PDB file of C-alpha atoms in Angstrom:
ATOM      1  CA  GLN A   1      43.921 170.259 137.335  1.00 80.00           C
ATOM      2  CA  VAL A   2      47.162 169.310 139.023  1.00 86.00           C
ATOM      3  CA  GLN A   3      46.818 167.080 142.048  1.00 92.00           C
ATOM      4  CA  LEU A   4      49.632 166.324 144.456  1.00 94.00           C
ATOM      5  CA  VAL A   5      49.494 163.501 146.968  1.00 94.00           C
ATOM      6  CA  GLU A   6      52.222 163.290 149.573  1.00 96.00           C
ATOM      7  CA  SER A   7      53.294 160.310 151.625  1.00 96.00           C
ATOM      8  CA  GLY A   8      56.248 158.959 153.543  1.00 97.00           C
ATOM      9  CA  GLY A   9      56.211 161.073 156.660  1.00 97.00           C
ATOM     10  CA  GLY A  10      56.611 159.569 160.074  1.00 98.00           C
ATOM     11  CA  LEU A  11      58.620 159.420 163.252  1.00 98.00           C
ATOM     12  CA  VAL A  12      62.355 158.912 163.088  1.00 98.00           C
ATOM     13  CA  GLN A  13      65.235 159.283 165.501  1.00 98.00           C
ATOM     14  CA  ALA A  14      67.873 161.945 165.048  1.00 98.00           C
ATOM     15  CA  GLY A  15      70.468 160.810 162.559  1.00 98.00           C
ATOM     16  CA  GLY A  16      67.986 158.621 160.749  1.00 98.00           C
ATOM     17  CA  SER A  17      66.566 158.841 157.263  1.00 98.00           C
ATOM     18  CA  LEU A  18      63.179 159.258 155.689  1.00 98.00           C
ATOM     19  CA  ARG A  19      61.966 159.443 152.109  1.00 98.00           C
ATOM     20  CA  LEU A  20      58.994 161.571 151.190  1.00 98.00           C
ATOM     21  CA  SER A  21      57.019 161.058 148.005  1.00 98.00           C
ATOM     22  CA  CYS A  22      54.753 163.376 146.070  1.00 95.00           C
ATOM     23  CA  ALA A  23      52.718 161.735 143.340  1.00 93.00           C
ATOM     24  CA  ALA A  24      51.519 164.186 140.720  1.00 90.00           C
ATOM     25  CA  SER A  25      48.621 163.876 138.328  1.00 89.00           C
ATOM     26  CA  GLY A  26      46.573 166.075 136.033  1.00 82.00           C
ATOM     27  CA  GLY A  27      49.416 168.089 134.586  1.00 70.00           C
ATOM     28  CA  THR A  28      52.789 168.105 132.921  1.00 66.00           C
ATOM     29  CA  PHE A  29      54.791 169.175 135.914  1.00 63.00           C
ATOM     30  CA  ASN A  30      57.888 167.672 134.349  1.00 63.00           C
ATOM     31  CA  LEU A  31      57.971 170.811 132.217  1.00 68.00           C
ATOM     32  CA  TYR A  32      57.862 173.030 135.256  1.00 83.00           C
ATOM     33  CA  VAL A  33      59.095 172.991 138.848  1.00 91.00           C
ATOM     34  CA  MET A  34      58.354 170.901 141.899  1.00 92.00           C
ATOM     35  CA  SER A  35      59.377 172.056 145.333  1.00 95.00           C
ATOM     36  CA  TRP A  36      59.273 170.950 148.939  1.00 97.00           C
ATOM     37  CA  PHE A  37      58.406 173.312 151.749  1.00 98.00           C
ATOM     38  CA  ARG A  38      58.037 172.683 155.443  1.00 98.00           C
ATOM     39  CA  GLN A  39      56.273 174.369 158.293  1.00 98.00           C
ATOM     40  CA  ALA A  40      56.940 173.807 161.964  1.00 97.00           C
ATOM     41  CA  PRO A  41      54.427 174.812 164.642  1.00 92.00           C
ATOM     42  CA  GLY A  42      54.465 178.552 165.166  1.00 94.00           C
ATOM     43  CA  LYS A  43      56.858 179.172 162.301  1.00 96.00           C
ATOM     44  CA  GLU A  44      56.595 180.427 158.752  1.00 95.00           C
ATOM     45  CA  ARG A  45      56.484 177.988 155.890  1.00 96.00           C
ATOM     46  CA  GLU A  46      60.012 177.688 154.578  1.00 97.00           C
ATOM     47  CA  PHE A  47      61.566 176.527 151.372  1.00 97.00           C
ATOM     48  CA  VAL A  48      63.388 173.200 151.464  1.00 98.00           C
ATOM     49  CA  ALA A  49      64.255 172.119 147.936  1.00 97.00           C
ATOM     50  CA  ALA A  50      63.204 172.444 144.313  1.00 96.00           C
ATOM     51  CA  ILE A  51      63.740 170.570 141.096  1.00 94.00           C
ATOM     52  CA  ARG A  52      63.131 171.681 137.529  1.00 89.00           C
ATOM     53  CA  GLY A  53      61.673 168.987 135.329  1.00 76.00           C
ATOM     54  CA  ILE A  54      63.734 169.868 132.304  1.00 74.00           C
ATOM     55  CA  GLY A  55      67.373 169.257 133.071  1.00 75.00           C
ATOM     56  CA  ALA A  56      66.652 168.226 136.672  1.00 79.00           C
ATOM     57  CA  ASN A  57      68.337 171.320 138.061  1.00 89.00           C
ATOM     58  CA  THR A  58      68.006 171.452 141.824  1.00 94.00           C
ATOM     59  CA  ALA A  59      68.104 174.023 144.587  1.00 94.00           C
ATOM     60  CA  TYR A  60      68.277 173.569 148.347  1.00 97.00           C
ATOM     61  CA  ALA A  61      67.916 175.614 151.462  1.00 97.00           C
ATOM     62  CA  ASP A  62      71.214 176.028 153.264  1.00 97.00           C
ATOM     63  CA  SER A  63      69.801 174.249 156.301  1.00 96.00           C
ATOM     64  CA  VAL A  64      69.278 170.998 154.384  1.00 97.00           C
ATOM     65  CA  LYS A  65      71.964 171.117 151.735  1.00 95.00           C
ATOM     66  CA  SER A  66      74.142 167.988 151.748  1.00 94.00           C
ATOM     67  CA  ARG A  67      71.570 166.144 153.859  1.00 98.00           C
ATOM     68  CA  PHE A  68      68.461 166.201 151.667  1.00 98.00           C
ATOM     69  CA  THR A  69      68.148 165.197 148.038  1.00 98.00           C
ATOM     70  CA  ILE A  70      65.245 166.020 145.757  1.00 96.00           C
ATOM     71  CA  SER A  71      64.628 163.846 142.723  1.00 94.00           C
ATOM     72  CA  TYR A  72      62.016 163.211 140.085  1.00 89.00           C
ATOM     73  CA  ASP A  73      60.881 159.903 138.610  1.00 89.00           C
ATOM     74  CA  ASN A  74      59.336 160.732 135.256  1.00 82.00           C
ATOM     75  CA  VAL A  75      57.937 157.230 134.809  1.00 84.00           C
ATOM     76  CA  ARG A  76      56.048 157.291 138.095  1.00 88.00           C
ATOM     77  CA  ASN A  77      55.452 161.046 137.851  1.00 87.00           C
ATOM     78  CA  THR A  78      56.616 161.349 141.420  1.00 92.00           C
ATOM     79  CA  VAL A  79      58.906 163.750 143.218  1.00 93.00           C
ATOM     80  CA  TYR A  80      60.927 162.498 146.155  1.00 96.00           C
ATOM     81  CA  LEU A  81      62.723 164.087 149.037  1.00 98.00           C
ATOM     82  CA  GLN A  82      65.368 161.833 150.518  1.00 98.00           C
ATOM     83  CA  MET A  83      66.198 163.107 153.974  1.00 98.00           C
ATOM     84  CA  ASN A  84      69.331 161.853 155.686  1.00 98.00           C
ATOM     85  CA  SER A  85      71.029 162.773 158.940  1.00 98.00           C
ATOM     86  CA  LEU A  86      67.767 164.119 160.249  1.00 98.00           C
ATOM     87  CA  LYS A  87      67.810 166.561 163.120  1.00 98.00           C
ATOM     88  CA  PRO A  88      65.079 167.495 165.605  1.00 97.00           C
ATOM     89  CA  GLU A  89      64.875 170.912 163.947  1.00 97.00           C
ATOM     90  CA  ASP A  90      63.739 169.171 160.766  1.00 98.00           C
ATOM     91  CA  THR A  91      60.463 168.358 162.497  1.00 98.00           C
ATOM     92  CA  ALA A  92      57.657 169.933 160.496  1.00 98.00           C
ATOM     93  CA  VAL A  93      54.808 169.292 158.134  1.00 98.00           C
ATOM     94  CA  TYR A  94      56.314 168.867 154.698  1.00 98.00           C
ATOM     95  CA  TYR A  95      54.451 170.019 151.608  1.00 98.00           C
ATOM     96  CA  CYS A  96      55.149 169.543 147.939  1.00 96.00           C
ATOM     97  CA  ALA A  97      54.253 172.281 145.491  1.00 95.00           C
ATOM     98  CA  HIS A  98      53.995 172.772 141.746  1.00 92.00           C
ATOM     99  CA  GLY A  99      55.042 175.973 140.045  1.00 90.00           C
ATOM    100  CA  VAL A 100      56.360 177.578 136.910  1.00 86.00           C
ATOM    101  CA  ILE A 101      59.770 178.781 138.018  1.00 85.00           C
ATOM    102  CA  VAL A 102      62.200 177.954 140.779  1.00 86.00           C
ATOM    103  CA  SER A 103      61.364 180.129 143.755  1.00 90.00           C
ATOM    104  CA  THR A 104      61.831 180.068 147.517  1.00 92.00           C
ATOM    105  CA  ASN A 105      58.609 182.029 147.905  1.00 94.00           C
ATOM    106  CA  SER A 106      55.616 179.818 148.643  1.00 93.00           C
ATOM    107  CA  ASN A 107      53.356 182.330 146.904  1.00 93.00           C
ATOM    108  CA  SER A 108      54.981 181.389 143.606  1.00 91.00           C
ATOM    109  CA  TYR A 109      53.345 177.959 143.626  1.00 93.00           C
ATOM    110  CA  ALA A 110      49.773 177.353 142.555  1.00 90.00           C
ATOM    111  CA  TYR A 111      49.313 173.731 143.568  1.00 93.00           C
ATOM    112  CA  TRP A 112      50.052 172.103 146.904  1.00 95.00           C
ATOM    113  CA  GLY A 113      49.895 168.692 148.445  1.00 96.00           C
ATOM    114  CA  GLN A 114      48.089 168.017 151.700  1.00 96.00           C
ATOM    115  CA  GLY A 115      51.281 167.811 153.719  1.00 97.00           C
ATOM    116  CA  THR A 116      52.914 164.954 155.563  1.00 98.00           C
ATOM    117  CA  GLN A 117      54.207 165.096 159.118  1.00 98.00           C
ATOM    118  CA  VAL A 118      57.861 164.459 159.816  1.00 98.00           C
ATOM    119  CA  THR A 119      58.889 164.161 163.437  1.00 98.00           C
ATOM    120  CA  VAL A 120      62.515 163.731 164.448  1.00 98.00           C
ATOM    121  CA  SER A 121      63.152 162.723 168.025  1.00 97.00           C
ATOM    122  CA  SER A 122      66.360 163.441 169.889  1.00 93.00           C
TER     123      SER A 122
END
């Protein structure tokens, strides 16, 4: 059973940076896909970024491209989301997810972390 444990959320001022971590266990997610989604109060859960274990191919939502970077540490079996130039609209609960293929649809992922709150103040 795949387990995902997220950490790294917190409060940061606009323009600041934050690094989220998602430690994975119980599976070989390096052979599949790990993604980050976020959900703000009253809004739909939206795709943020994805990385494919083999080849480390990445995909980003247009809203975060050039500001966020997703990466995978195979030794630590951990996926990261480096968030730079944060904006108040980035405020949300951030979730990591494990799936088979790269997809922006949250329904494509079978395993989810508990979520970590990111709050960006203006």
